[in-house]
Amino acid sequence: MDREQELSAGLETVRAQVATECRAAGRDPAEVTLVVVTKTYPADDLRLLAGLGVRDVGESRDQEASAKAGQLADLDLTFHFIGRLQSNKARHVAQYARVVHSLDRSSLVSPLDRGAGEAGHRVQCFLQYSLDGDSSRGGALAADVPALADAVAAAEHLDLAGLMAVAPVTWDPERAFSELLAASAHLQKQHPEAACISGGMSGDFVQALRHGATHLRVGSAVLGQRPPLG
Ligand SMILES: *Cc1c(COP(=O)(O)O)cnc(C)c1O
């Protein structure tokens, strides 16, 4: 198998699982955005994926992501930034990423807003939510979500998309995504527009779909196992 066939097979498997799960849940697969997480993989893979109909790609490091976005500017790709966001990188990230999944503190709002304004586009922002309350691994605490949501909603060039979470490794994913769904419902009382849920990776996207995820971030199930990050 060449690389294109490999990617095509991975993609077809994931798309079929998404379709099956949506049918079972009475949901329309068209309302689910599959973000293919391409971090650590070369720009050539993104080009092949684009040829296979992928429009949404996820990256987690600013330098790598911006290099790929620059090289692939001829393609119709939407870059999603899903990694830990450093304050000094936020402005730059908002210049090429149209969706940010990892906004977890208020100090990121104004640099993101400035970067989006400079690029002349709007950036959709997910608030990353800490399910286990251990914010050292990223994610805002429940108590901090309302003020963060207000700050994003008030920013000139940002749109509040909803909540994002990573299921804690020791948790049953069913519990993780049902708690995320509850937190999302709570947020929507205050901000009805924030109706998206970014949840689910290669190992748990089926459970995330059962609990209302609208955005899946799937890497290794499509591209293969990444070497451990150094
Ligand atoms: C790497 C990453 C993913 C994709 O993980 P896979 O297990 O390869 O699907 C999803 N979300 C975040 C935040 C990641 O860092």
mmCIF file of C-alpha atoms in Angstrom, residues 24-159:
data_model
loop_
_atom_site.group_PDB
_atom_site.id
_atom_site.type_symbol
_atom_site.label_atom_id
_atom_site.label_comp_id
_atom_site.label_asym_id
_atom_site.label_seq_id
_atom_site.Cartn_x
_atom_site.Cartn_y
_atom_site.Cartn_z
ATOM 1 C CA ALA A 24 -27.673 4.784 15.921
ATOM 2 C CA ALA A 25 -28.033 8.088 17.772
ATOM 3 C CA GLY A 26 -30.472 9.557 15.250
ATOM 4 C CA ARG A 27 -27.984 12.251 14.339
ATOM 5 C CA ASP A 28 -27.041 13.587 10.913
ATOM 6 C CA PRO A 29 -23.356 12.809 10.154
ATOM 7 C CA ALA A 30 -23.230 16.105 8.246
ATOM 8 C CA GLU A 31 -23.462 17.968 11.568
ATOM 9 C CA VAL A 32 -20.234 16.337 12.799
ATOM 10 C CA THR A 33 -16.880 17.875 11.854
ATOM 11 C CA LEU A 34 -14.040 15.389 11.613
ATOM 12 C CA VAL A 35 -10.810 17.231 12.398
ATOM 13 C CA VAL A 36 -7.918 15.080 11.225
ATOM 14 C CA VAL A 37 -5.046 15.666 13.648
ATOM 15 C CA THR A 38 -1.907 15.906 11.525
ATOM 16 C CA LYS A 39 0.623 17.006 14.168
ATOM 17 C CA THR A 40 4.099 15.498 13.636
ATOM 18 C CA TYR A 41 3.130 14.345 10.115
ATOM 19 C CA PRO A 42 4.587 16.054 7.031
ATOM 20 C CA ALA A 43 2.837 18.585 4.813
ATOM 21 C CA ASP A 44 2.740 15.958 2.060
ATOM 22 C CA ASP A 45 0.295 13.935 4.169
ATOM 23 C CA LEU A 46 -1.980 16.967 4.494
ATOM 24 C CA ARG A 47 -1.877 17.398 0.732
ATOM 25 C CA LEU A 48 -2.917 13.761 0.246
ATOM 26 C CA LEU A 49 -5.666 14.153 2.855
ATOM 27 C CA ALA A 50 -6.979 17.246 1.080
ATOM 28 C CA GLY A 51 -7.170 15.148 -2.089
ATOM 29 C CA LEU A 52 -9.269 12.635 -0.134
ATOM 30 C CA GLY A 53 -11.777 15.300 0.803
ATOM 31 C CA VAL A 54 -10.425 16.361 4.206
ATOM 32 C CA ARG A 55 -11.053 20.051 4.901
ATOM 33 C CA ASP A 56 -10.294 20.292 8.626
ATOM 34 C CA VAL A 57 -6.866 19.545 10.069
ATOM 35 C CA GLY A 58 -5.666 19.817 13.673
ATOM 36 C CA GLU A 59 -2.212 20.908 14.791
ATOM 37 C CA SER A 60 -0.761 21.462 18.241
ATOM 38 C CA ARG A 61 2.490 23.392 17.816
ATOM 39 C CA ASP A 62 2.600 26.920 16.477
ATOM 40 C CA GLN A 63 5.845 26.662 14.539
ATOM 41 C CA GLU A 64 4.935 23.395 12.830
ATOM 42 C CA ALA A 65 1.367 24.492 12.145
ATOM 43 C CA SER A 66 2.248 27.858 10.653
ATOM 44 C CA ALA A 67 4.884 26.297 8.392
ATOM 45 C CA LYS A 68 2.312 23.816 7.062
ATOM 46 C CA ALA A 69 -0.356 26.493 6.646
ATOM 47 C CA GLY A 70 2.136 28.546 4.621
ATOM 48 C CA GLN A 71 3.198 25.627 2.414
ATOM 49 C CA LEU A 72 -0.383 24.548 1.780
ATOM 50 C CA ALA A 73 -1.970 27.952 1.216
ATOM 51 C CA ASP A 74 -3.103 26.794 -2.242
ATOM 52 C CA LEU A 75 -5.410 24.193 -0.645
ATOM 53 C CA ASP A 76 -8.795 24.806 0.881
ATOM 54 C CA LEU A 77 -7.799 23.637 4.380
ATOM 55 C CA THR A 78 -9.073 24.956 7.695
ATOM 56 C CA PHE A 79 -6.425 24.795 10.403
ATOM 57 C CA HIS A 80 -7.618 23.989 13.925
ATOM 58 C CA PHE A 81 -5.219 24.719 16.764
ATOM 59 C CA ILE A 82 -5.724 22.044 19.438
ATOM 60 C CA GLY A 83 -2.540 22.192 21.564
ATOM 61 C CA ARG A 84 -1.525 24.043 24.706
ATOM 62 C CA LEU A 85 -1.570 27.704 23.831
ATOM 63 C CA GLN A 86 1.222 29.945 25.094
ATOM 64 C CA SER A 87 0.308 33.580 25.597
ATOM 65 C CA ASN A 88 3.189 34.794 23.459
ATOM 66 C CA LYS A 89 2.082 32.566 20.563
ATOM 67 C CA ALA A 90 -1.659 33.246 20.644
ATOM 68 C CA ARG A 91 -1.593 36.277 18.364
ATOM 69 C CA HIS A 92 0.391 34.373 15.735
ATOM 70 C CA VAL A 93 -1.849 31.286 15.969
ATOM 71 C CA ALA A 94 -4.960 33.375 15.267
ATOM 72 C CA GLN A 95 -3.412 34.591 12.019
ATOM 73 C CA TYR A 96 -3.609 31.161 10.310
ATOM 74 C CA ALA A 97 -5.929 29.041 12.487
ATOM 75 C CA ARG A 98 -9.641 29.621 11.927
ATOM 76 C CA VAL A 99 -10.579 27.482 14.914
ATOM 77 C CA VAL A 100 -8.871 27.299 18.313
ATOM 78 C CA HIS A 101 -9.866 24.434 20.638
ATOM 79 C CA SER A 102 -7.619 25.188 23.596
ATOM 80 C CA LEU A 103 -8.569 28.601 24.937
ATOM 81 C CA ASP A 104 -8.392 28.046 28.687
ATOM 82 C CA ARG A 105 -7.546 31.376 30.303
ATOM 83 C CA SER A 106 -8.524 34.990 29.919
ATOM 84 C CA SER A 107 -5.004 36.213 29.118
ATOM 85 C CA LEU A 108 -5.296 34.493 25.723
ATOM 86 C CA VAL A 109 -8.382 36.402 24.612
ATOM 87 C CA SER A 110 -6.862 39.722 23.618
ATOM 88 C CA PRO A 111 -3.838 38.331 21.721
ATOM 89 C CA LEU A 112 -6.135 35.929 19.832
ATOM 90 C CA ASP A 113 -8.506 38.779 19.034
ATOM 91 C CA ARG A 114 -5.646 40.962 17.845
ATOM 92 C CA GLY A 115 -4.218 38.203 15.603
ATOM 93 C CA ALA A 116 -7.622 37.479 14.074
ATOM 94 C CA GLY A 117 -8.182 41.183 13.394
ATOM 95 C CA GLU A 118 -4.763 41.478 11.748
ATOM 96 C CA ALA A 119 -5.543 38.505 9.503
ATOM 97 C CA GLY A 120 -8.943 39.954 8.628
ATOM 98 C CA HIS A 121 -10.906 36.866 9.626
ATOM 99 C CA ARG A 122 -12.938 35.601 12.545
ATOM 100 C CA VAL A 123 -11.656 32.808 14.771
ATOM 101 C CA GLN A 124 -14.016 30.255 16.296
ATOM 102 C CA CYS A 125 -12.984 29.558 19.876
ATOM 103 C CA PHE A 126 -13.673 26.503 21.994
ATOM 104 C CA LEU A 127 -13.072 26.886 25.711
ATOM 105 C CA GLN A 128 -11.004 23.944 26.880
ATOM 106 C CA TYR A 129 -12.694 22.548 29.965
ATOM 107 C CA SER A 130 -10.918 20.593 32.680
ATOM 108 C CA LEU A 131 -13.123 17.608 33.533
ATOM 109 C CA ASP A 132 -11.073 16.437 36.516
ATOM 110 C CA GLY A 133 -10.281 19.898 37.873
ATOM 111 C CA ASP A 134 -6.546 19.378 37.361
ATOM 112 C CA SER A 135 -5.806 22.465 35.294
ATOM 113 C CA SER A 136 -2.057 21.780 35.269
ATOM 114 C CA ARG A 137 -2.762 19.681 32.174
ATOM 115 C CA GLY A 138 -4.707 22.471 30.512
ATOM 116 C CA GLY A 139 -8.344 23.403 30.683
ATOM 117 C CA ALA A 140 -10.369 25.975 32.551
ATOM 118 C CA LEU A 141 -12.083 25.091 35.813
ATOM 119 C CA ALA A 142 -15.884 25.095 35.814
ATOM 120 C CA ALA A 143 -15.931 28.201 38.010
ATOM 121 C CA ASP A 144 -13.847 30.121 35.477
ATOM 122 C CA VAL A 145 -15.886 29.237 32.391
ATOM 123 C CA PRO A 146 -18.597 31.944 32.666
ATOM 124 C CA ALA A 147 -16.162 34.880 32.739
ATOM 125 C CA LEU A 148 -14.028 33.341 30.020
ATOM 126 C CA ALA A 149 -17.102 32.820 27.830
ATOM 127 C CA ASP A 150 -18.158 36.450 28.344
ATOM 128 C CA ALA A 151 -14.678 37.677 27.391
ATOM 129 C CA VAL A 152 -14.651 35.662 24.154
ATOM 130 C CA ALA A 153 -18.191 36.692 23.259
ATOM 131 C CA ALA A 154 -17.241 40.345 23.766
ATOM 132 C CA ALA A 155 -14.109 40.143 21.613
ATOM 133 C CA GLU A 156 -14.467 41.848 18.249
ATOM 134 C CA HIS A 157 -13.027 39.125 15.992
ATOM 135 C CA LEU A 158 -13.744 35.948 18.003
ATOM 136 C CA ASP A 159 -16.809 33.695 18.049
#
